Each structure stands twice: as C-alpha cells, then as structure tokens.
GROMACS .gro file of C-alpha atoms in nm:
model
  244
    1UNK     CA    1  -2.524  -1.027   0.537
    2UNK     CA    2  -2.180  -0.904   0.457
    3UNK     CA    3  -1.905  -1.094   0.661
    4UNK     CA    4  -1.586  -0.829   0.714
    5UNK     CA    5  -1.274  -0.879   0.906
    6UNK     CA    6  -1.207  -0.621   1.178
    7UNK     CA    7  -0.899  -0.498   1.002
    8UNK     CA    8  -1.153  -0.427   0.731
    9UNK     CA    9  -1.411  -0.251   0.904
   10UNK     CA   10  -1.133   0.025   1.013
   11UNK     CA   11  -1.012   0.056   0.614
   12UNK     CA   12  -1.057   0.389   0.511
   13UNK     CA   13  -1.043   0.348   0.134
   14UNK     CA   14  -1.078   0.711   0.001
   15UNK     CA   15  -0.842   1.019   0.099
   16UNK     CA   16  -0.752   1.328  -0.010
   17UNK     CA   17  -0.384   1.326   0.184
   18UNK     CA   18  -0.215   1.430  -0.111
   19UNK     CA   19  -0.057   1.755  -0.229
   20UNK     CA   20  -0.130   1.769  -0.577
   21UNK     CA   21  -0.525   1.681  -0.447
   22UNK     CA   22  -0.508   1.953  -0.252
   23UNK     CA   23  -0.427   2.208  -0.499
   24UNK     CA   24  -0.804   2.137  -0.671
   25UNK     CA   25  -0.962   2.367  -0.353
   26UNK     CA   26  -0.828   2.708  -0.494
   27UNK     CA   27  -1.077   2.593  -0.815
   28UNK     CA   28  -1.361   2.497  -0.534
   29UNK     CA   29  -1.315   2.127  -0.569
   30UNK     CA   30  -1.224   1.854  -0.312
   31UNK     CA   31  -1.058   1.562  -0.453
   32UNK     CA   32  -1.066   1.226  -0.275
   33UNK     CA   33  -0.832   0.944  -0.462
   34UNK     CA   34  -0.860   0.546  -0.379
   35UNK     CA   35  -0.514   0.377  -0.411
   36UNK     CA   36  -0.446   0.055  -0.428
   37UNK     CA   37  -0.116  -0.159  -0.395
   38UNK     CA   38  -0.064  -0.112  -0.761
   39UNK     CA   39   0.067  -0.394  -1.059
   40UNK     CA   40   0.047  -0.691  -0.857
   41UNK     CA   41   0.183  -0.641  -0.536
   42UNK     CA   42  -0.102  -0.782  -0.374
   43UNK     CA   43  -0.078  -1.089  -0.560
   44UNK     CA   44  -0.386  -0.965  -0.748
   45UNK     CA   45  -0.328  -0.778  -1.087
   46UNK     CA   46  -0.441  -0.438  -1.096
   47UNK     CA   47  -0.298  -0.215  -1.351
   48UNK     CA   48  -0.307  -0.465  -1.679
   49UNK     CA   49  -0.149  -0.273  -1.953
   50UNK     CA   50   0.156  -0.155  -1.754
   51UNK     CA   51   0.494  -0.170  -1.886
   52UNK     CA   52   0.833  -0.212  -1.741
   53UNK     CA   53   0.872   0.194  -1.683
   54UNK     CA   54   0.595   0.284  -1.516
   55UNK     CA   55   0.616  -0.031  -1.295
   56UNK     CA   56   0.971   0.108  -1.204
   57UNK     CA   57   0.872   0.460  -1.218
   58UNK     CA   58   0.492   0.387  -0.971
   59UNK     CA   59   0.361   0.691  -0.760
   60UNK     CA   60   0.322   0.430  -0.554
   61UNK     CA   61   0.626   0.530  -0.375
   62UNK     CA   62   0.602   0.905  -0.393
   63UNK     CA   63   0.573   1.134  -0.113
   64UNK     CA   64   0.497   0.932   0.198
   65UNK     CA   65   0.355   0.610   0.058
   66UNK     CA   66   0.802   0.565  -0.024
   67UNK     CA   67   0.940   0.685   0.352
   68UNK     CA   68   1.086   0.340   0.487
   69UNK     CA   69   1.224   0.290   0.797
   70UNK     CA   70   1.630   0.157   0.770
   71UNK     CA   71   1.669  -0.200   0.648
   72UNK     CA   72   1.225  -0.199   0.567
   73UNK     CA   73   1.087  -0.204   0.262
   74UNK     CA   74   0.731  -0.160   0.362
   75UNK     CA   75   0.528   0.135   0.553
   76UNK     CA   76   0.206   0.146   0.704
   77UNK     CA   77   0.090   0.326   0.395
   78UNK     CA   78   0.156   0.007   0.194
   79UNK     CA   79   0.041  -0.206   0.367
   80UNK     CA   80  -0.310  -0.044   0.384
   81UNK     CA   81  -0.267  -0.017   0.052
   82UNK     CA   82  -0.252  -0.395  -0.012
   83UNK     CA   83  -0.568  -0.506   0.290
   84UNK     CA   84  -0.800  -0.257   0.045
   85UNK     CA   85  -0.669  -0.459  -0.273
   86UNK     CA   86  -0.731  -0.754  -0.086
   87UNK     CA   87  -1.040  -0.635   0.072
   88UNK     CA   88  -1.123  -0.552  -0.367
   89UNK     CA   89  -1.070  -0.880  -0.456
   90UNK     CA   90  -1.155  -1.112  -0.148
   91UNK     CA   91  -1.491  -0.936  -0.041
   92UNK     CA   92  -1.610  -0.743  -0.370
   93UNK     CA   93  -1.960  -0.687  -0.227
   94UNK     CA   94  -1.817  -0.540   0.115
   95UNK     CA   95  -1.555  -0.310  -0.063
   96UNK     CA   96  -1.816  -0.162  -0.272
   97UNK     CA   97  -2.050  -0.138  -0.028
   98UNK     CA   98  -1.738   0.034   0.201
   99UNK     CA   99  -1.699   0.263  -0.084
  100UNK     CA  100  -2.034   0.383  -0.122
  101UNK     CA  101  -2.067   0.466   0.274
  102UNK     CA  102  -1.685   0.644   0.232
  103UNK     CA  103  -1.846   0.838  -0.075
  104UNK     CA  104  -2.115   0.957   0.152
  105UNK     CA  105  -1.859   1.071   0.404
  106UNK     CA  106  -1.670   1.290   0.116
  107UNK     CA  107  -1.978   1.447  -0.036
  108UNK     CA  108  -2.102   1.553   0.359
  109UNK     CA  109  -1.702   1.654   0.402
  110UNK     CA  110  -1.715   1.873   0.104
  111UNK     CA  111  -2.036   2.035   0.159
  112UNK     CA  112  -1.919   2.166   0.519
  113UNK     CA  113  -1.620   2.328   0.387
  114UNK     CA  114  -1.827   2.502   0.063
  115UNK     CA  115  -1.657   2.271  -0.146
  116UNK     CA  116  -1.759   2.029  -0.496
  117UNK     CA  117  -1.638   1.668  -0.412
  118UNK     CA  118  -1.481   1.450  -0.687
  119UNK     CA  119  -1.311   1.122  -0.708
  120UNK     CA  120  -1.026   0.958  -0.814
  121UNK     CA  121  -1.052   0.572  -0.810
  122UNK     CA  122  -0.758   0.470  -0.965
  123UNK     CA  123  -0.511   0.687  -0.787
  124UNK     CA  124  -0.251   0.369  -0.801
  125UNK     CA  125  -0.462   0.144  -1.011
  126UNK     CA  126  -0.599   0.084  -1.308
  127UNK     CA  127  -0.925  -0.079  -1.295
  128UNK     CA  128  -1.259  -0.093  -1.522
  129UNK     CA  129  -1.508   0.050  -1.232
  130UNK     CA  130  -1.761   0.047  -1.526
  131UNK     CA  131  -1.749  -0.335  -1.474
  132UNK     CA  132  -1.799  -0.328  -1.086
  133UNK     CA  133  -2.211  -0.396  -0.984
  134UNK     CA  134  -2.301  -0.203  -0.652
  135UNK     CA  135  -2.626  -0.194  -0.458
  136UNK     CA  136  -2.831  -0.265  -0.751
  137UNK     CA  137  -2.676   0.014  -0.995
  138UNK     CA  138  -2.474  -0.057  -1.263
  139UNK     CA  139  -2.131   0.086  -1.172
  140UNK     CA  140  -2.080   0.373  -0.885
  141UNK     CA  141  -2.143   0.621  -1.127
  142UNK     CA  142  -2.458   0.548  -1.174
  143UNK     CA  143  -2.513   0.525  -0.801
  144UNK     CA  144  -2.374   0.863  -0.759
  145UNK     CA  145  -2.440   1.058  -1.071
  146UNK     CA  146  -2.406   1.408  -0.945
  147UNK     CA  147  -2.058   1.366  -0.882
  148UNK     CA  148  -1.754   1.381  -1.107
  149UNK     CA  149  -1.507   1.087  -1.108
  150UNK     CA  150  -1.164   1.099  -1.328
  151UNK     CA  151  -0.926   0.874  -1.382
  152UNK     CA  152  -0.603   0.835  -1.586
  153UNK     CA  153  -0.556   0.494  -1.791
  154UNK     CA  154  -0.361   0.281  -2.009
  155UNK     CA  155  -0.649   0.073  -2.129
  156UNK     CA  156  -0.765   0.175  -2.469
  157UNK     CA  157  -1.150   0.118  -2.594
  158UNK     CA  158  -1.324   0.123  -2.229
  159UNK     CA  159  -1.673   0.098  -2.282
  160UNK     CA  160  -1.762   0.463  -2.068
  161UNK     CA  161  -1.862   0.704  -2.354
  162UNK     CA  162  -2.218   0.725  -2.208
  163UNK     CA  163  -2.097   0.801  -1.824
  164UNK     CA  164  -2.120   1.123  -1.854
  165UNK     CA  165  -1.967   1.180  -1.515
  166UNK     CA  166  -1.635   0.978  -1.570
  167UNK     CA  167  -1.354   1.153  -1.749
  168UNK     CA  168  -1.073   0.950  -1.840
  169UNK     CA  169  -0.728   1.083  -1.961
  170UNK     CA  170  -0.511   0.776  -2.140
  171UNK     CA  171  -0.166   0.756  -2.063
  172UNK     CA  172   0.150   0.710  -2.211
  173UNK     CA  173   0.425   0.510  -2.144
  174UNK     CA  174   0.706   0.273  -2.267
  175UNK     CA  175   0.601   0.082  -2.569
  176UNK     CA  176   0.213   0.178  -2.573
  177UNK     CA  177   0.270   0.452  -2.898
  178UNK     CA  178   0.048   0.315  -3.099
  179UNK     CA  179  -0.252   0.287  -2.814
  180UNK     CA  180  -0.123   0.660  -2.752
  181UNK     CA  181  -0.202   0.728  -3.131
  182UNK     CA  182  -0.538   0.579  -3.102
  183UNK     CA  183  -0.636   0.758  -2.805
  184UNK     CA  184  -0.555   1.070  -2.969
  185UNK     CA  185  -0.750   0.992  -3.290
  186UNK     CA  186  -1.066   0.884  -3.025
  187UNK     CA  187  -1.024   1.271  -2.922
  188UNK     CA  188  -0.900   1.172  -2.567
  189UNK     CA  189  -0.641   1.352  -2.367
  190UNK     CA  190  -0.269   1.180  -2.337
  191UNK     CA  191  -0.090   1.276  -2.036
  192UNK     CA  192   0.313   1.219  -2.125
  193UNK     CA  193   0.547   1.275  -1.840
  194UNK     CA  194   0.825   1.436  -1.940
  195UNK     CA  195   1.184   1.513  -1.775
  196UNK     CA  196   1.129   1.851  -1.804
  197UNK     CA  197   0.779   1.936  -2.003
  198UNK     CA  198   0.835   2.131  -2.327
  199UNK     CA  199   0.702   2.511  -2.407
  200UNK     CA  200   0.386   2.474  -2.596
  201UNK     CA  201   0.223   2.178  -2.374
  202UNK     CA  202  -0.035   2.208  -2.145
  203UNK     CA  203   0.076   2.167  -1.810
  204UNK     CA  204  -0.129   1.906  -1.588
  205UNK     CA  205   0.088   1.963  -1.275
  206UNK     CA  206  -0.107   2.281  -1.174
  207UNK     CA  207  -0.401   2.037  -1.010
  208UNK     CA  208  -0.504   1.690  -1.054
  209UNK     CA  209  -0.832   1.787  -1.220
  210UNK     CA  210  -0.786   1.648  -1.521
  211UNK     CA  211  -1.193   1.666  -1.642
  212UNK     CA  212  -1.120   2.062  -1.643
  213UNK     CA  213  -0.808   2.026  -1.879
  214UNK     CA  214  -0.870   2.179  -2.239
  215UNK     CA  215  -0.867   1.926  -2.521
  216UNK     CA  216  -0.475   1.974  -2.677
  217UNK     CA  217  -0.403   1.612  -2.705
  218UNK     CA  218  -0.065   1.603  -2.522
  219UNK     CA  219  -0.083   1.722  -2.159
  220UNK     CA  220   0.272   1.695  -1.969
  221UNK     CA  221   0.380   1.586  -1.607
  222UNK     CA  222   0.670   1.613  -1.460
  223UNK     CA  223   0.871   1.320  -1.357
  224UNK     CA  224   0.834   1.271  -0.996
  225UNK     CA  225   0.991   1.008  -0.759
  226UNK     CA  226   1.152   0.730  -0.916
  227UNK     CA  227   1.079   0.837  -1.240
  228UNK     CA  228   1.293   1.140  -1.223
  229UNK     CA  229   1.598   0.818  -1.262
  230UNK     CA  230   1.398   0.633  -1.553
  231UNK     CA  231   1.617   0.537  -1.871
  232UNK     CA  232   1.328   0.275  -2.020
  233UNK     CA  233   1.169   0.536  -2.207
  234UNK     CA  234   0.829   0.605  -1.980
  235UNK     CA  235   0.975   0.928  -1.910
  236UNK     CA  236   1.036   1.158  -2.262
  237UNK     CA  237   1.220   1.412  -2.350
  238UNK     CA  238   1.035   1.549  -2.626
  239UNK     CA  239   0.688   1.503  -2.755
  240UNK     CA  240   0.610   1.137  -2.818
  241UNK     CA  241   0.373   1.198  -3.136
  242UNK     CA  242   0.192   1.522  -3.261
  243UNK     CA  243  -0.143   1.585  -3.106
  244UNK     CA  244  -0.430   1.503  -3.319
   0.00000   0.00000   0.00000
C-alpha cells in the first residue's frame, strides 16, 4: 500500500498553465509540463549539468511562478513546486503512481476538447525519466506509448535512442560548448537562447513543440525573465558554433 501525506494527495503535478503551452492548440496539440523546484532548491538535485547562467537565468521565476508578495521571496507556485520534488524523491513509488493517474486525466482532457495530448516532464528539471520504474513498465513511456513526451536537456549521451516517443532537444549554456558540439555531431537539436535571435535561425518561440521542429542544428529562444539581465554568457549574442 502506498502511504501519502494529505498535502500530497491534493498535488496536481502536471499543467498546462502556461502561455507558450498554450500556443501548441492552433497545431491541435495540448501540452501538459511537470515542473519541479529546479537545481536544488528542494535540497534534492535536479538539474545536474547546470551552470552558473542558467541557474541565474531559471524559468523558474518567469511569468507567475516569479510574482512575490513585498518583502517574500516565495509564492504558492514555489512552494508546490518544491512538495512535488519532495513528493519525487521522498515517495518515488507514489509520485509515479500520481503521475500515471494525472496522465490519464490529460489524455481524457485532450480528447474532450478534439485535441492530441503531449508532455513535458522536465518543464523546470532535468531528470533521466528513462531511469524511473512505474507499475511494472520500464519508464512512463513505455507505460504510455501512444503519447509524445519532449524534453529539453543538458545531459549528453542519455540512453533514449530506442523511445521512440521521447524527443529530446540538448541545450546550451555557459561553458557546455563542447557537449553543444557533440550533440550536434549526434544529429540532435541545440536550442541557444539568444538576446535577440539572429536571421537565418529557426525560431522555437512560436510553440513549445519542440518534436515538430525541423532538424537545423541551432534553434533560438529568446531571453525571457532574468535572463534578459544575464552577462555569464548563457545568453549569446551570436551563434555559439555552426550547425552540423
């Protein structure tokens, strides 16, 4: 039997509260993203390549996750954010199993309004999932293969070349050129945000459905948040290295 606190039976981990999600209906697709309290805010480690700019520059803090009240440094968004990473790492059984039944819920959500669900796990994160066990599978995309999950990540060499409903786009950042190189050479996607993203790149600030994105190598985003004050790098003015 799985044991949960009452604070997390009333977690809802996925959502699709976001504006950039939202702009993946006008291609027929409903996105629902999972974030977590990102680096280690938790006092769990969850995004293990980052580097000093993108800790800094953290969507995390975007939109309404980063509206504080005067003299607070905290919201209710965060701290939901840091019960599911909790909830992750405290009851790993119960999360996944939470998961699963919220996965449900999107697919049923989707199909009412004539839409294709899809999921975004690592919306704040950046975690193997291929690693994570549930209900007998082997990951949650094996539990759920008729439904397209994407991610972004900083990890090079994950071991998901036969999920063939994962899509993974590697990203760069301070100091990671020469993963950035490699990912390039592997044929993946790098998304590079940029201060202002240069003619000639693909633009992946239309939607957040990355798994529909061309293969050009270098996709651009535009700083947002925080980032739009970075000086460590993390956000570029001009391409990083030439596509491959």
């Amino acid at each position: 039997m799985l044991f949960r606190s009452n604070k997390e039976r009333n977690l809802k981990l996925l959502s699709t509260a976001n504006p950039k999600i939202q702009k993946g209906t006008a291609k027929g697709y409903l996105s629902f993203i999972l974030h977590l309290a990102p680096a280690d805010l938790s006092g769990k480690e969850v995004c293990p390549k980052r580097t000093a700019g993108c800790t800094l520059a953290c969507l995390n803090t975007a939109g309404r996750g980063g509206m504080f009240k005067r003299g607070e440094n905290t919201n209710v968004i965060q701290q939901a954010r840091i019960r599911k990473t909790r909830y992750f790492f405290g009851n790993r059984a119960g999360f996944m199993n939470d998961l699963v039944k919220d996965i449900n819920t999107a697919i049923r959500q989707s199909r009412r309004l004539g839409l294709t669900p899809v999921i975004r796990l690592n919306g704040t994160s950046d975690l193997s999932w291929e690693k994570y066990s549930v209900m007998g599978a082997e990951n949650i995309f094996a539990l759920f293969p008729q439904v397209q999950f994407y991610d972004y990540t900083k990890v090079l060499g994950r071991k998901v070349a036969d999920i063939p409903n994962y899509h993974l786009t590697f990203s760069a950042a301070d100091g990671n050129t020469d993963d950035v190189q490699k990912a390039l050479i592997a044929g993946m996607n790098v998304a590079v945000v940029f201060d202002k993203i240069p003619a000639g790149v693909f633009s992946a600030d239309e939607t957040d459905l990355r798994f529909l994105d061309p293969k050009v190598g270098i996709i651009g985003l535009k700083a947002k948040g925080r980032a739009k004050k970075d000086t460590s790098g993390f956000v570029r003015r001009t391409i990083p290295i030439a596509s491959a």
